[in-house]
Coordinates of C-alpha atoms in Angstrom, one line a residue:
M1 CA -6.3 15.9 -13.8
I2 CA -3.2 14.2 -12.6
R3 CA -2.8 10.6 -13.8
A4 CA -0.5 8.1 -12.2
A5 CA 1.0 5.2 -14.1
T6 CA 1.7 1.9 -12.3
K7 CA 4.5 -0.5 -12.5
L8 CA 5.9 -3.4 -10.5
C9 CA 9.5 -3.1 -9.2
E10 CA 11.5 -5.6 -11.2
R11 CA 15.0 -4.3 -11.8
D12 CA 17.7 -3.1 -9.4
S13 CA 17.2 0.5 -10.6
D14 CA 13.5 0.2 -9.7
Y15 CA 14.4 -0.9 -6.2
A16 CA 16.9 1.9 -5.8
R17 CA 14.3 4.4 -6.8
F18 CA 11.9 2.9 -4.2
A19 CA 14.5 2.9 -1.5
R20 CA 15.4 6.6 -2.1
F21 CA 11.7 7.5 -2.1
Y22 CA 11.0 5.5 1.0
L23 CA 13.8 7.0 3.0
T24 CA 12.9 10.5 1.9
Y25 CA 9.2 10.3 2.7
S26 CA 9.0 7.7 5.5
R27 CA 8.3 10.3 8.2
Q28 CA 4.8 10.4 6.7
F29 CA 4.1 7.1 8.4
R30 CA 4.5 8.6 11.9
R31 CA 6.4 11.4 13.6
N32 CA 9.0 9.2 15.4
Y33 CA 9.9 7.1 12.3
T34 CA 13.7 7.5 12.1
I35 CA 16.0 6.9 9.1
E36 CA 17.4 3.9 11.0
I37 CA 13.9 2.3 11.4
A38 CA 13.2 3.1 7.7
A39 CA 16.4 1.5 6.5
A40 CA 15.8 -1.6 8.7
H41 CA 12.3 -1.9 7.3
I42 CA 13.6 -1.9 3.8
L43 CA 16.3 -4.5 4.5
M44 CA 13.9 -6.8 6.4
T45 CA 10.9 -6.7 4.1
L46 CA 12.3 -6.3 0.6
P47 CA 13.2 -10.0 0.1
T48 CA 9.6 -11.1 0.7
S49 CA 7.5 -8.2 -0.6
Y50 CA 6.4 -6.7 -3.9
I51 CA 6.6 -3.0 -4.7
F52 CA 3.9 -1.4 -6.9
M53 CA 5.3 1.9 -8.1
Y54 CA 3.4 5.0 -9.1
E55 CA 4.9 7.4 -11.6
N56 CA 3.6 10.8 -13.0
E57 CA 3.4 11.7 -16.7
S58 CA 7.1 12.6 -16.6
G59 CA 8.1 9.2 -15.2
E60 CA 9.0 10.6 -11.8
F61 CA 8.5 8.3 -8.8
I62 CA 5.5 9.7 -6.9
G63 CA 4.4 6.8 -4.7
F64 CA 4.4 3.1 -3.9
V65 CA 2.5 0.3 -2.3
Q66 CA 4.5 -2.4 -0.6
Y67 CA 2.7 -5.7 -0.1
Y68 CA 3.3 -9.4 0.5
Y69 CA 1.4 -12.6 0.3
E70 CA 0.8 -14.5 3.5
P71 CA 2.0 -18.2 3.4
D72 CA -1.4 -19.6 2.6
R73 CA -1.5 -17.4 -0.6
H74 CA -5.1 -16.6 0.2
T75 CA -4.3 -13.2 1.8
A76 CA -2.3 -10.2 0.5
F77 CA -1.1 -7.8 3.1
I78 CA -0.5 -4.2 2.2
D79 CA 2.4 -3.3 4.5
S80 CA 3.1 0.3 3.5
A81 CA 2.1 2.9 1.0
I82 CA 3.0 6.6 0.4
L83 CA 1.9 9.0 -2.3
M84 CA 3.4 12.4 -2.6
E85 CA 1.0 14.9 -1.1
E86 CA 0.4 17.0 -4.2
Y87 CA -0.9 13.9 -6.0
R88 CA -3.4 12.8 -3.3
S89 CA -7.0 12.9 -4.2
S90 CA -10.0 10.6 -3.9
R91 CA -9.8 9.8 -7.6
V92 CA -6.1 8.9 -7.5
F93 CA -6.7 6.8 -4.5
Y94 CA -9.6 5.0 -6.1
E95 CA -7.7 4.4 -9.4
G96 CA -4.5 3.3 -7.5
I97 CA -6.2 0.8 -5.3
R98 CA -8.2 -0.5 -8.3
D99 CA -5.0 -1.1 -10.3
L100 CA -3.4 -2.8 -7.3
V101 CA -6.4 -5.1 -6.7
R102 CA -6.4 -6.0 -10.5
H103 CA -2.7 -6.7 -10.3
I104 CA -3.0 -8.9 -7.2
C105 CA -5.9 -10.9 -8.5
S106 CA -4.2 -11.5 -11.8
K107 CA -0.9 -12.5 -10.2
Y108 CA -2.4 -14.7 -7.5
P109 CA -6.0 -15.7 -8.3
T110 CA -6.1 -17.7 -5.0
V111 CA -6.1 -14.5 -3.0
R112 CA -9.4 -14.1 -1.2
R113 CA -8.8 -11.2 1.1
I114 CA -6.6 -8.2 1.3
R115 CA -5.4 -6.8 4.7
F116 CA -3.9 -3.4 5.5
H117 CA -3.5 -1.1 8.5
A118 CA -3.7 2.6 9.4
L119 CA -2.7 4.6 12.4
A120 CA -5.5 4.8 14.9
E121 CA -5.2 8.6 15.0
N122 CA -5.6 9.0 11.2
R123 CA -9.4 9.6 11.1
Y124 CA -9.4 10.2 7.4
L125 CA -7.9 6.8 6.5
N126 CA -9.9 5.0 9.0
R127 CA -13.2 6.5 7.7
L128 CA -12.1 5.7 4.1
Y129 CA -11.1 2.1 4.8
G130 CA -14.4 1.5 6.7
K131 CA -16.2 1.9 3.4
F132 CA -14.8 -1.3 1.9
A133 CA -13.2 -3.2 4.8
D134 CA -13.8 -4.5 8.3
R135 CA -11.6 -3.5 11.2
I136 CA -10.4 -6.9 12.6
G137 CA -7.8 -5.9 15.1
E138 CA -5.3 -3.5 16.6
R139 CA -1.5 -3.6 17.0
D140 CA 1.2 -1.4 18.4
N141 CA 3.7 -0.1 15.9
G142 CA 6.6 1.7 17.6
G143 CA 4.3 3.1 20.3
D144 CA 1.6 4.1 18.0
P145 CA -1.6 2.1 17.9
E146 CA -2.8 0.9 14.4
Y147 CA -6.0 -0.6 13.3
I148 CA -5.9 -3.7 11.1
Y149 CA -8.4 -4.0 8.3
S150 CA -9.5 -6.8 6.1
S151 CA -11.7 -7.0 3.0
E152 CA -12.8 -9.9 1.0
V153 CA -11.7 -9.5 -2.6
S154 CA -15.3 -9.8 -3.8
R155 CA -16.3 -6.9 -1.5
L156 CA -13.3 -4.8 -2.7
K157 CA -14.1 -5.6 -6.4
A158 CA -17.8 -4.5 -5.8
Y159 CA -16.6 -1.2 -4.2
L160 CA -14.2 -0.6 -7.1
R161 CA -16.7 -1.6 -9.7
L162 CA -14.5 -4.4 -11.1
E163 CA -15.8 -7.5 -12.7
S164 CA -15.8 -10.5 -10.5

């Protein structure tokens, strides 16, 4: 089984690895996601967001979750995430989100909810997210509708079998 190690971006070299990966794989977000949009996203969001990196056993960068805390510090918003296709599985997703929730809760114990989004056309993600979150809205992202989800931390911890 493939294991992924997690690490928070902290050094310039970490951010450089993230930026290269993001620019390389950003078309996975949607078909019309151009390199210009990807570069602008990095420049606009990096100063206020955190990057949770995933590495394989060889230390190769295989994915990330980019998130930020809303001003009230009670909500964490997962802005973007990509995992290389060959590493995707239910178990890796489960372990990855579990590690992220643990990290968020330890860094900011005031966080009470976690929000995230998925393209409306992505039936797999929408079905998966519906298991542990409520759909609370919809937004347009570059001409593509997205659903916004929210989950109370207590509900997410129960789903992930984490101690409260």
